[in-house]
Tab-separated table of C-alpha atoms in Angstrom:
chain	number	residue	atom	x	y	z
R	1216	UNK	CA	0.000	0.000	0.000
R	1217	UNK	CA	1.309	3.170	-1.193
R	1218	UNK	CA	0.608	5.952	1.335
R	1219	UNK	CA	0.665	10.221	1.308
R	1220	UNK	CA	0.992	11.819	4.579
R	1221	UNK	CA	0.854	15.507	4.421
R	1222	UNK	CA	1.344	16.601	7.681
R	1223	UNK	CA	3.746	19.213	8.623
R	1224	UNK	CA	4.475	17.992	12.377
R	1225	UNK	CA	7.707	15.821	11.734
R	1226	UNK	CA	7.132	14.090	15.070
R	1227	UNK	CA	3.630	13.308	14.350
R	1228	UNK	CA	5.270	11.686	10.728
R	1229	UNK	CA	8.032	9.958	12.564
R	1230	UNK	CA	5.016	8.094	14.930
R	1231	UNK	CA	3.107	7.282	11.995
R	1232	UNK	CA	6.338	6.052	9.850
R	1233	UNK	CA	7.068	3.785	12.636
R	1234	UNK	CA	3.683	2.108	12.483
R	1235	UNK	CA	3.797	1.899	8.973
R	1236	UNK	CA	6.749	0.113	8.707
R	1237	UNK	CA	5.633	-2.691	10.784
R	1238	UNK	CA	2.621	-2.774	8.676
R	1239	UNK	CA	4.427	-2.583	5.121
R	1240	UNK	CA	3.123	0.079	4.393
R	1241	UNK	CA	4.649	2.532	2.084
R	1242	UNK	CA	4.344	6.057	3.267
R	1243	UNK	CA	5.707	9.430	1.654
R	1244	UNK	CA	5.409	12.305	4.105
R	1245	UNK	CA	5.305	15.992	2.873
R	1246	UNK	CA	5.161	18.806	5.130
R	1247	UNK	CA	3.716	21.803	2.795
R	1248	UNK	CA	0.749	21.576	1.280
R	1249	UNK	CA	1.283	22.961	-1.898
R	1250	UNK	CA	3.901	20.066	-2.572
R	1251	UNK	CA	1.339	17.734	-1.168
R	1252	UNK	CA	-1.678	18.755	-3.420
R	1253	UNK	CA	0.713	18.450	-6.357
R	1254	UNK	CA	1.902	15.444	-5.166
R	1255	UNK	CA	-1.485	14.336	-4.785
R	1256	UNK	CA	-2.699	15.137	-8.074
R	1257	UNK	CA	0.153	13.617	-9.928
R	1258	UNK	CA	0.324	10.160	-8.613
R	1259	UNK	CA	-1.349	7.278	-7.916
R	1260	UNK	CA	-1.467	6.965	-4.251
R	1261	UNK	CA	-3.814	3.815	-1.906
R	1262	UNK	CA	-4.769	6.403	0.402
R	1263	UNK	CA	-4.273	10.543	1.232
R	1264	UNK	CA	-3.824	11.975	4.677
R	1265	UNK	CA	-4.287	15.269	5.208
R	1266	UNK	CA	-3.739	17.439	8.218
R	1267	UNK	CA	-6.123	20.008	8.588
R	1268	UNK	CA	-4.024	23.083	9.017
R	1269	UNK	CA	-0.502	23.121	6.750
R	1270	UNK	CA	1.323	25.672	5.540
R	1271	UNK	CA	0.959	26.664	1.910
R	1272	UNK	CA	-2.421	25.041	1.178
R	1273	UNK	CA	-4.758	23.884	4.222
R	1274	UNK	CA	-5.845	20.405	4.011
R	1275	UNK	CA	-9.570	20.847	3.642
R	1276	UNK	CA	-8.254	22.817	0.276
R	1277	UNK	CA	-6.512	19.805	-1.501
R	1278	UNK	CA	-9.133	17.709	-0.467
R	1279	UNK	CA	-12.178	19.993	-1.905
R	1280	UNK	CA	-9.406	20.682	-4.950
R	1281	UNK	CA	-8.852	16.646	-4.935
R	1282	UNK	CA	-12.650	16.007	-5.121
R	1283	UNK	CA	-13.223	18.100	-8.088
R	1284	UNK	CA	-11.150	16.192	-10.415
R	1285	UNK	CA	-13.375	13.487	-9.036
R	1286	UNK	CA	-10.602	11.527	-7.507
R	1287	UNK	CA	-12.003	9.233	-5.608
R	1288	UNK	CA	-8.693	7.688	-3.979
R	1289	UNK	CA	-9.484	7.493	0.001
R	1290	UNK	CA	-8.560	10.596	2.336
R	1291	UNK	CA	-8.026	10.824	6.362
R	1292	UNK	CA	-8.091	14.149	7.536
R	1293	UNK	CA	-5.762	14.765	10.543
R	1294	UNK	CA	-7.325	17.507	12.759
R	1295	UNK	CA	-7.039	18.729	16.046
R	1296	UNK	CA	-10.361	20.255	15.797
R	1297	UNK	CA	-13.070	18.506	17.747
R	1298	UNK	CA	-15.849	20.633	17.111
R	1299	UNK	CA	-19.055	19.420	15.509
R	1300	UNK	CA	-19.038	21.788	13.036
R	1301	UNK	CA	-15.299	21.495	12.045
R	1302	UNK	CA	-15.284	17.586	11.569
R	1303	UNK	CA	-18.900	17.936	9.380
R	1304	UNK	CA	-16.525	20.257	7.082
R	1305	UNK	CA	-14.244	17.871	6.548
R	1306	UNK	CA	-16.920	15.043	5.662
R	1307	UNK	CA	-18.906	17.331	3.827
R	1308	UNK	CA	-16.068	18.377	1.257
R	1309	UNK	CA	-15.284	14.569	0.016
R	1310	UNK	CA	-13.030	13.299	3.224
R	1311	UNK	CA	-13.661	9.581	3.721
R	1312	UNK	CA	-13.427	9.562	7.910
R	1313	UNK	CA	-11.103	11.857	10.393
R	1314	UNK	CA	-9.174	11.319	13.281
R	1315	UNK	CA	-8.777	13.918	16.059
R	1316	UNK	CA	-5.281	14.534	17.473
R	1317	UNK	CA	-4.231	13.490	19.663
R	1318	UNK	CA	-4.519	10.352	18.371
R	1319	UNK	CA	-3.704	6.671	19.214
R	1320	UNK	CA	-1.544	5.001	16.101
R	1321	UNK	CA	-3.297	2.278	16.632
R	1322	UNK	CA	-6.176	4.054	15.632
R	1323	UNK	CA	-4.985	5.864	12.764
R	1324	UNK	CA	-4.264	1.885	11.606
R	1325	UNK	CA	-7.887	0.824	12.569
R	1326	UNK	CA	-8.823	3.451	9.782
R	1327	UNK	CA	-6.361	2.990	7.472
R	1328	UNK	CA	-7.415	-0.482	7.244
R	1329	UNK	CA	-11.260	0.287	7.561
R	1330	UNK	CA	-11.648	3.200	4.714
R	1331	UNK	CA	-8.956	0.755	2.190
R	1332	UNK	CA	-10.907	-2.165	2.710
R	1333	UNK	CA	-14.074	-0.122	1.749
R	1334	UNK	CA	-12.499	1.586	-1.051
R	1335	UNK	CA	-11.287	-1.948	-2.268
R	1336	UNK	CA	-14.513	-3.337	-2.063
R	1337	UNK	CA	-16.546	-0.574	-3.925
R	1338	UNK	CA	-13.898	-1.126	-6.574
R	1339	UNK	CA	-14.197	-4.679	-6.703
R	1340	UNK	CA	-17.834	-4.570	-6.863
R	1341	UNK	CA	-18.014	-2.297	-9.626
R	1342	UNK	CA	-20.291	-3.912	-12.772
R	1343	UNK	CA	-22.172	-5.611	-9.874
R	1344	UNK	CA	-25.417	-4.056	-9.663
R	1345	UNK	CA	-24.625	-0.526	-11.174
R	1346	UNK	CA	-28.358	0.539	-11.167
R	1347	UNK	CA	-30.432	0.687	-8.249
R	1348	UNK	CA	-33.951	2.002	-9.132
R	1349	UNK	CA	-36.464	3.020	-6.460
R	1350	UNK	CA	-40.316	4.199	-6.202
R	1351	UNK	CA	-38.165	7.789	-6.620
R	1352	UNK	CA	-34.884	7.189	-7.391
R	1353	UNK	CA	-32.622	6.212	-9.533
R	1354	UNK	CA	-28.739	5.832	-8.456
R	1355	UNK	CA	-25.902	4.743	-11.026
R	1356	UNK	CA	-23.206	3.266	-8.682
R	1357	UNK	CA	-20.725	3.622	-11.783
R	1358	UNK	CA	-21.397	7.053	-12.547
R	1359	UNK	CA	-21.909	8.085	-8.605
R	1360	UNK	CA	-25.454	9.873	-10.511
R	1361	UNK	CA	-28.168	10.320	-8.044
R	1362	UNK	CA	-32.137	11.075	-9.987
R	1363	UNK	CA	-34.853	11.696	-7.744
R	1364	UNK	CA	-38.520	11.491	-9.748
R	1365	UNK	CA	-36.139	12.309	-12.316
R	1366	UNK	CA	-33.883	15.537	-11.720
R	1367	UNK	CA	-30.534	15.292	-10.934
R	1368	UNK	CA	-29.310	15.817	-6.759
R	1369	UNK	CA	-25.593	17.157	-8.005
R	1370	UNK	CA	-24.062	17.811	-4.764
R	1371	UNK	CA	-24.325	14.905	-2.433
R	1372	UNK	CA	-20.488	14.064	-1.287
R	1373	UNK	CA	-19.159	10.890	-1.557
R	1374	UNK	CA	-19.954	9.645	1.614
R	1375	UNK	CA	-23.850	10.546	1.469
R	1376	UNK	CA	-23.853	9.149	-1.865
R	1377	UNK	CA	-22.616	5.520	-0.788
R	1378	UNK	CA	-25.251	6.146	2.383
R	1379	UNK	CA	-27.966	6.625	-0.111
R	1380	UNK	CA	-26.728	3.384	-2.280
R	1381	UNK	CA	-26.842	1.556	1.450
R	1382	UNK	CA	-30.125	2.321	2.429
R	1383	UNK	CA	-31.670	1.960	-1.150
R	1384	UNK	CA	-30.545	-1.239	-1.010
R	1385	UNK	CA	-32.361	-2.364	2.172
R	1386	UNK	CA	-35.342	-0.354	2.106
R	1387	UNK	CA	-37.560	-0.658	5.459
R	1388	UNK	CA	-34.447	-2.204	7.198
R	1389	UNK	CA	-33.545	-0.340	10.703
R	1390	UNK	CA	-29.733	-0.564	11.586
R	1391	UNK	CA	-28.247	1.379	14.610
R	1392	UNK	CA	-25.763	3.832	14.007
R	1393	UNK	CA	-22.727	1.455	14.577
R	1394	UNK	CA	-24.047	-0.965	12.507
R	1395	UNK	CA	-24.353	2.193	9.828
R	1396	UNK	CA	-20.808	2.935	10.849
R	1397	UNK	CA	-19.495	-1.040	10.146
R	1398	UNK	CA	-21.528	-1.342	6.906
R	1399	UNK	CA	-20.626	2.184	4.972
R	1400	UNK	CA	-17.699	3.647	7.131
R	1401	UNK	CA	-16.279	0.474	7.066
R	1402	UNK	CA	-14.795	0.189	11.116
R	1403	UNK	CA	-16.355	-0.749	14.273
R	1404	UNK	CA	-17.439	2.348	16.855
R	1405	UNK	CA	-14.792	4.530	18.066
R	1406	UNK	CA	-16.878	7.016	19.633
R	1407	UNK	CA	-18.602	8.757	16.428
R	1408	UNK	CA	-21.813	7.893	16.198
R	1409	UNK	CA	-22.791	11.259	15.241
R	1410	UNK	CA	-21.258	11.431	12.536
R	1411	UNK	CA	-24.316	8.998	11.035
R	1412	UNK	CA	-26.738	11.675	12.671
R	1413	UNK	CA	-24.760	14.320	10.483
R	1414	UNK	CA	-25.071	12.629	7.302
R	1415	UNK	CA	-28.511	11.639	7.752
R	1416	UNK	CA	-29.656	15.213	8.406
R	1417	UNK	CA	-27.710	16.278	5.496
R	1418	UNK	CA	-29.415	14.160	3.146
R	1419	UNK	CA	-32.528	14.795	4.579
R	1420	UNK	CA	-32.072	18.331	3.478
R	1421	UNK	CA	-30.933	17.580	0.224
R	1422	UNK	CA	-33.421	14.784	-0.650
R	1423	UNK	CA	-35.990	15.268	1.549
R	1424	UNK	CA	-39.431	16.681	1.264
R	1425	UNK	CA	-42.435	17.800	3.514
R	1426	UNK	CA	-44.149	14.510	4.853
R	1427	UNK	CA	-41.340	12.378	2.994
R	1428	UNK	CA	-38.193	12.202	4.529
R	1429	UNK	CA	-37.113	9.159	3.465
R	1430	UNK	CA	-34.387	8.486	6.124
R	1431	UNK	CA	-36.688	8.068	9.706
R	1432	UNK	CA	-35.787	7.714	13.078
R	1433	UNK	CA	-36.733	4.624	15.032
R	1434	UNK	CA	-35.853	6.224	18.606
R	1435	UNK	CA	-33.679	4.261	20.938
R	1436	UNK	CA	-32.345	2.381	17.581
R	1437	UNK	CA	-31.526	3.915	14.947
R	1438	UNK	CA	-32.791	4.793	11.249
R	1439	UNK	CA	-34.479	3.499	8.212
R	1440	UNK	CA	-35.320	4.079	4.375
R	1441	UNK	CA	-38.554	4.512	3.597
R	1442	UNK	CA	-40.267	5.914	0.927
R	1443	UNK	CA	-43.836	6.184	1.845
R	1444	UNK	CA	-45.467	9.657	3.117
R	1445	UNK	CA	-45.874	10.091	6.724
């Protein structure tokens, strides 16, 4: 596994190197992030971790910047931010999961292995069931192309997008939120649970609609898809 770590703390890269050697893990460490956006952009990398503030380019920058050539390679964002608001930022502009420093190496390896294994899996998968079609929607897997009754919903990020595909595909199913966490984030529960209740709201804004929420709340459980009107 071929691994970019922009992060300009050398300590914090000297911790992670050590962990990735025992792993076998490749890792390249950069500590500006204009060098590690062009880096990013220019090779083919496993997976991309980003710490959230760097000097040149900030790391929720190349990530938004690495999203829009719809690279889909896996990111980590490194942050010592551990506000609500700050880590829905993060998800919301195309990172796959983040880890809040300080942070256990262990850890950081729980997710490494957790978002790879997903990202292998989606791309083993693909030609398997590319089209899922709905009462209301209509989601090409391939394409990452989200139709509801028909018009397009352009702006979902990539995680909403494979919670939509999830949910779609067991429609009237309740799961709790760690079982939501195991089955799209890919890793057991680590303490962020609410990061399902973030991304459900989201897409309940973006998809949504008077009497039709689609995503419900069972309380004391967890959620479910459902298309009929309340």
């Amino acid at each position: 596994m071929k691994v970019l770590v922009v992060e300009d703390n050398e300590n914090v890269c000297s911790m992670i190197d050590m962990f990735f050697i025992k792993e076998g893990i490749e890792g390249v460490f950069i500590h500006d992030g204009n060098e590690g956006y062009e880096r990013a952009i220019t090779e083919d990398w496993d997976l991309i971790i980003l710490d959230w503030m760097l000097p040149g380019m900030d790391g929720v920058t190349i990530c938004r910047k690495i999203r829009e050539t719809k690279n889909m390679v896996p990111i980590i964002m490194l942050t010592a931010k551990d506000s609500e608001s700050d880590q829905v930022l993060g998800l919301e502009i195309g990172a796959d999961d983040y880890v809040t420093k300080p942070f256990s190496p262990l850890t950081l390896m729980a997710r490494i292995k957790a978002v790879t294994r997903r990202a292998n899996h989606r791309n083993q998968s693909q030609g398997q069931m590319e089209l899922i079609e709905t009462n209301h929607f209509k989601i090409n897997k391939e394409t990452r192309e989200v139709f509801l009754d028909g018009e397009a919903i352009p702006d979902l990020t990539p995680k909403e997008f494979d919670l939509l595909v999830f949910f779609a595909q067991h429609p009237r199913q309740v799961f709790t939120r760690e079982q939501i966490l195991d089955r799209v984030w890919g890793y057991q529960y680590y303490g962020d649970e609410r990061t399902v209740d973030v991304h459900i709201k989201r897409l309940r804004k973006k998809i949504g609609r008077e009497k039709q929420p689609f995503f419900h709340t069972i309380w004391g459980v967890g959620y479910k898809f459902d298309e009929m009107v309340e």
